[in-house]
Amino acid sequence: STGAKTLFVPTPFAIRTALLDAAIRTQGIASGPPTFDTLKAITVAVYPPKQVAVTNLFAKVQKPARHDKKKGEEEDDTAKDKAMTRTIAFREYAHLWGNLGIAFSCEQAGLGVVRALLPQVNYFGKRGGFFQLLDAPQEVHELPEGFYLLDGAGLPGIGVGTLPAAFPLGVIQVMDDWGPELDWEKVNVYTQAKIKLGEDRTRKSVILPYRLARSSKSFTLYERMT
């Protein structure tokens, strides 16, 4: 892609998929279906870090070469032998200052599964990201103050949800999650089943408690308000 933006925190889709990937890598493909069922039933919440700095930059990237010439143009003979071509792409990277907390709510057996998998995760979503578990997971009976559920209102046409009467202050982030129709066959990369947006992969608007602190042509700094 020649354009890519970033979110402040990992999405529920990325978190669930990273845990499922960890299960398959450490326990084998046979652990996939039962782990998938466990992860699909959990509720995810996050404690946003104190600050997020988002860089705005352009980078040189390689993309597959297209040899279909446009009408009235002649294709360069030297380009026919090239599998990749260089182009300029826009990228955003988020640097988190402070710790990111992630909380899971599910049955007791499910908590044991998540607790065993978290140390095996070092990125969410794209492999260019990096996360490190800092402490052993703890079990609590109520969601601690400062955590935000990632179950915002669904967008019309591609999600489900009910809009509240009032919204808190913050920045809206559109996040994806495992949809109600998603099953093991569709997340298994060794099958031909396709994931459909709106059914297997839903998008929801989540308001995170950030305000704009500073900005320039190269970065934007956000601070948590609460």
Coordinates of C-alpha atoms in Angstrom, one line a residue:
S1 CA 0.0 0.0 0.0
T2 CA 1.2 3.5 -0.8
G3 CA -0.6 5.0 2.2
A4 CA -0.9 3.6 5.7
K5 CA -2.1 5.2 9.0
T6 CA -1.7 3.9 12.5
L7 CA -3.9 3.6 15.6
F8 CA -3.0 4.5 19.1
V9 CA -3.5 1.1 20.6
P10 CA -3.9 -2.4 19.2
T11 CA -7.4 -3.4 18.0
P12 CA -9.4 -6.3 19.4
F13 CA -8.9 -8.1 16.1
A14 CA -5.1 -7.7 16.4
I15 CA -5.0 -8.8 20.0
R16 CA -7.2 -11.9 19.5
T17 CA -5.3 -12.9 16.4
A18 CA -1.9 -12.4 18.1
L19 CA -2.9 -14.8 20.9
L20 CA -4.2 -17.3 18.4
D21 CA -0.9 -17.2 16.5
A22 CA 1.0 -17.7 19.7
A23 CA -1.1 -20.8 20.5
I24 CA -0.4 -22.3 17.1
R25 CA 3.3 -21.5 17.2
T26 CA 3.9 -23.0 20.7
Q27 CA 1.2 -25.7 20.9
G28 CA 0.7 -26.8 17.3
I29 CA -2.1 -26.4 14.7
A30 CA -4.3 -28.8 16.7
S31 CA -4.7 -26.2 19.4
G32 CA -6.2 -23.7 16.9
P33 CA -9.9 -24.5 17.0
P34 CA -10.3 -24.7 20.8
T35 CA -8.2 -21.6 21.3
F36 CA -10.2 -19.8 18.7
D37 CA -13.4 -20.5 20.5
T38 CA -12.0 -19.3 23.8
L39 CA -10.6 -16.1 22.4
K40 CA -13.8 -15.3 20.5
A41 CA -15.8 -15.3 23.8
I42 CA -13.5 -12.9 25.7
T43 CA -14.1 -9.1 26.2
V44 CA -11.0 -6.8 25.7
A45 CA -10.2 -3.5 27.4
V46 CA -7.1 -1.4 27.4
Y47 CA -5.4 1.1 29.6
P48 CA -4.0 3.7 27.2
P49 CA -0.4 4.9 27.7
K50 CA 0.2 8.5 29.0
Q51 CA 1.4 9.8 25.6
V52 CA 1.4 8.7 22.0
A53 CA 3.6 10.3 19.4
V54 CA 2.6 9.7 15.8
T55 CA 5.2 10.3 13.1
N56 CA 4.2 11.5 9.6
L57 CA 6.8 10.5 7.0
F58 CA 7.3 9.3 3.5
A59 CA 9.5 6.3 2.7
K60 CA 10.8 4.5 -0.4
V61 CA 9.1 1.1 -0.8
Q62 CA 9.0 -1.7 -3.3
K63 CA 5.8 -2.7 -5.0
P64 CA 5.0 -5.4 -7.6
A65 CA 5.6 -4.1 -11.1
R66 CA 2.6 -3.7 -13.4
H67 CA 3.4 -4.4 -17.1
D68 CA -0.1 -3.5 -18.4
K69 CA 0.6 -0.3 -20.3
K70 CA -2.0 2.4 -20.6
K71 CA -3.7 3.4 -23.9
G72 CA -1.3 5.3 -26.1
E73 CA 1.8 4.4 -24.0
E74 CA 4.7 2.2 -25.0
E75 CA 6.2 -0.1 -22.3
D76 CA 9.9 0.3 -21.6
D77 CA 11.7 -2.9 -22.6
T78 CA 13.9 -2.7 -19.4
A79 CA 10.8 -2.7 -17.2
K80 CA 9.6 -6.0 -18.5
D81 CA 12.3 -7.8 -16.6
K82 CA 11.6 -6.1 -13.3
A83 CA 9.4 -7.9 -10.7
M84 CA 9.4 -4.9 -8.3
T85 CA 9.5 -1.2 -8.8
R86 CA 10.3 1.7 -6.4
T87 CA 7.7 4.2 -5.3
I88 CA 7.0 6.6 -2.4
A89 CA 4.6 5.7 0.4
F90 CA 3.1 7.5 3.3
R91 CA 3.5 5.8 6.7
E92 CA 2.6 6.6 10.3
Y93 CA 4.3 5.0 13.3
A94 CA 3.1 5.4 16.9
H95 CA 5.6 5.5 19.8
L96 CA 3.9 4.9 23.2
W97 CA 5.3 6.7 26.2
G98 CA 4.2 4.8 29.3
N99 CA 2.8 1.3 29.7
L100 CA -0.1 -0.1 27.8
G101 CA -2.4 -2.3 29.9
I102 CA -4.7 -5.0 28.4
A103 CA -7.5 -6.6 30.3
F104 CA -9.5 -9.7 29.4
S105 CA -12.9 -10.8 30.7
C106 CA -14.0 -14.4 30.3
E107 CA -14.6 -17.7 32.1
Q108 CA -11.9 -19.0 34.5
A109 CA -10.7 -21.6 32.0
G110 CA -10.3 -18.9 29.3
L111 CA -8.2 -16.7 31.6
G112 CA -5.8 -19.6 32.1
V113 CA -5.4 -19.9 28.3
V114 CA -4.8 -16.1 27.9
R115 CA -2.3 -16.1 30.8
A116 CA -0.2 -18.8 29.2
L117 CA -0.2 -17.2 25.8
L118 CA 0.6 -13.6 26.7
P119 CA 4.4 -14.1 27.2
Q120 CA 4.6 -15.5 23.7
V121 CA 3.3 -12.3 22.1
N122 CA 5.7 -9.6 21.0
Y123 CA 3.7 -7.7 18.4
F124 CA 0.1 -7.0 17.5
G125 CA -1.0 -6.5 13.9
K126 CA 2.0 -5.6 11.6
R127 CA 5.3 -7.2 12.3
G128 CA 6.9 -3.8 12.4
G129 CA 5.4 -3.2 15.8
F130 CA 6.9 -4.3 19.1
F131 CA 5.4 -5.0 22.5
Q132 CA 7.0 -6.6 25.6
L133 CA 5.2 -8.2 28.6
L134 CA 6.5 -6.4 31.7
D135 CA 4.9 -8.4 34.5
A136 CA 2.9 -11.6 35.2
P137 CA -0.8 -11.2 34.4
Q138 CA -3.0 -10.6 37.5
E139 CA -6.6 -11.6 38.1
V140 CA -9.1 -9.1 39.5
H141 CA -12.8 -9.2 40.0
E142 CA -13.6 -5.7 38.6
L143 CA -12.2 -3.7 35.7
P144 CA -9.6 -1.3 37.2
E145 CA -10.1 2.4 36.8
G146 CA -8.6 3.9 33.7
F147 CA -9.4 0.9 31.4
Y148 CA -11.6 1.4 28.4
L149 CA -13.7 -1.4 26.8
L150 CA -13.0 -1.7 23.0
D151 CA -16.6 -2.4 22.1
G152 CA -17.6 1.0 20.7
A153 CA -20.6 1.7 18.5
G154 CA -20.8 0.0 15.1
L155 CA -20.5 2.0 12.0
P156 CA -23.6 2.0 9.7
G157 CA -23.5 -0.7 7.1
I158 CA -20.4 -2.5 8.3
G159 CA -21.0 -3.1 12.0
V160 CA -23.5 -3.4 14.9
G161 CA -24.0 -1.3 17.9
T162 CA -26.2 1.4 19.5
L163 CA -25.0 5.1 19.7
P164 CA -25.1 6.5 23.2
A165 CA -26.9 9.7 24.1
A166 CA -23.6 11.5 24.9
F167 CA -20.0 11.0 24.1
P168 CA -16.9 11.5 26.3
L169 CA -14.1 13.8 25.3
G170 CA -11.4 12.2 23.3
V171 CA -10.2 11.0 19.9
I172 CA -12.3 8.6 17.8
Q173 CA -10.4 5.5 16.6
V174 CA -12.1 3.1 14.2
M175 CA -11.1 -0.4 15.3
D176 CA -11.8 -3.9 13.9
D177 CA -12.8 -7.0 15.8
W178 CA -13.7 -10.7 15.2
G179 CA -17.3 -10.6 13.8
P180 CA -20.1 -12.9 14.9
E181 CA -19.9 -15.0 11.6
L182 CA -16.1 -15.6 11.9
D183 CA -15.1 -19.2 12.4
W184 CA -11.9 -21.3 12.5
E185 CA -12.0 -22.1 8.8
K186 CA -11.8 -18.5 7.9
V187 CA -8.9 -17.5 10.1
N188 CA -7.0 -20.6 9.1
V189 CA -4.5 -19.5 6.4
Y190 CA -4.4 -23.0 5.0
T191 CA -8.0 -22.9 3.8
Q192 CA -9.6 -21.1 0.9
A193 CA -12.3 -19.5 3.1
K194 CA -12.5 -15.7 2.9
I195 CA -13.1 -13.2 5.6
K196 CA -15.9 -10.8 4.8
L197 CA -16.0 -7.2 6.1
G198 CA -19.2 -6.5 8.2
E199 CA -19.8 -10.2 9.0
D200 CA -16.5 -11.9 9.9
R201 CA -14.7 -8.7 10.5
T202 CA -16.5 -5.8 12.1
R203 CA -15.5 -2.2 12.6
K204 CA -16.4 -0.1 15.6
S205 CA -15.7 3.5 16.7
V206 CA -13.9 3.7 20.1
I207 CA -13.3 7.0 21.9
L208 CA -9.9 7.1 23.6
P209 CA -9.2 9.8 26.3
Y210 CA -6.6 11.7 24.3
R211 CA -6.1 15.4 23.4
L212 CA -3.8 17.0 20.9
A213 CA -0.8 18.4 22.7
R214 CA 1.7 19.4 20.0
S215 CA 2.1 18.9 16.2
S216 CA 4.4 19.7 13.4
K217 CA 4.9 18.6 9.8
S218 CA 6.8 15.4 11.0
F219 CA 4.9 14.3 14.1
T220 CA 1.7 14.7 16.3
L221 CA 1.8 14.3 20.0
Y222 CA -1.3 13.2 22.0
E223 CA -1.7 13.2 25.8
R224 CA -4.1 11.1 27.8
M225 CA -6.7 13.4 29.6
T226 CA -7.7 11.0 32.4

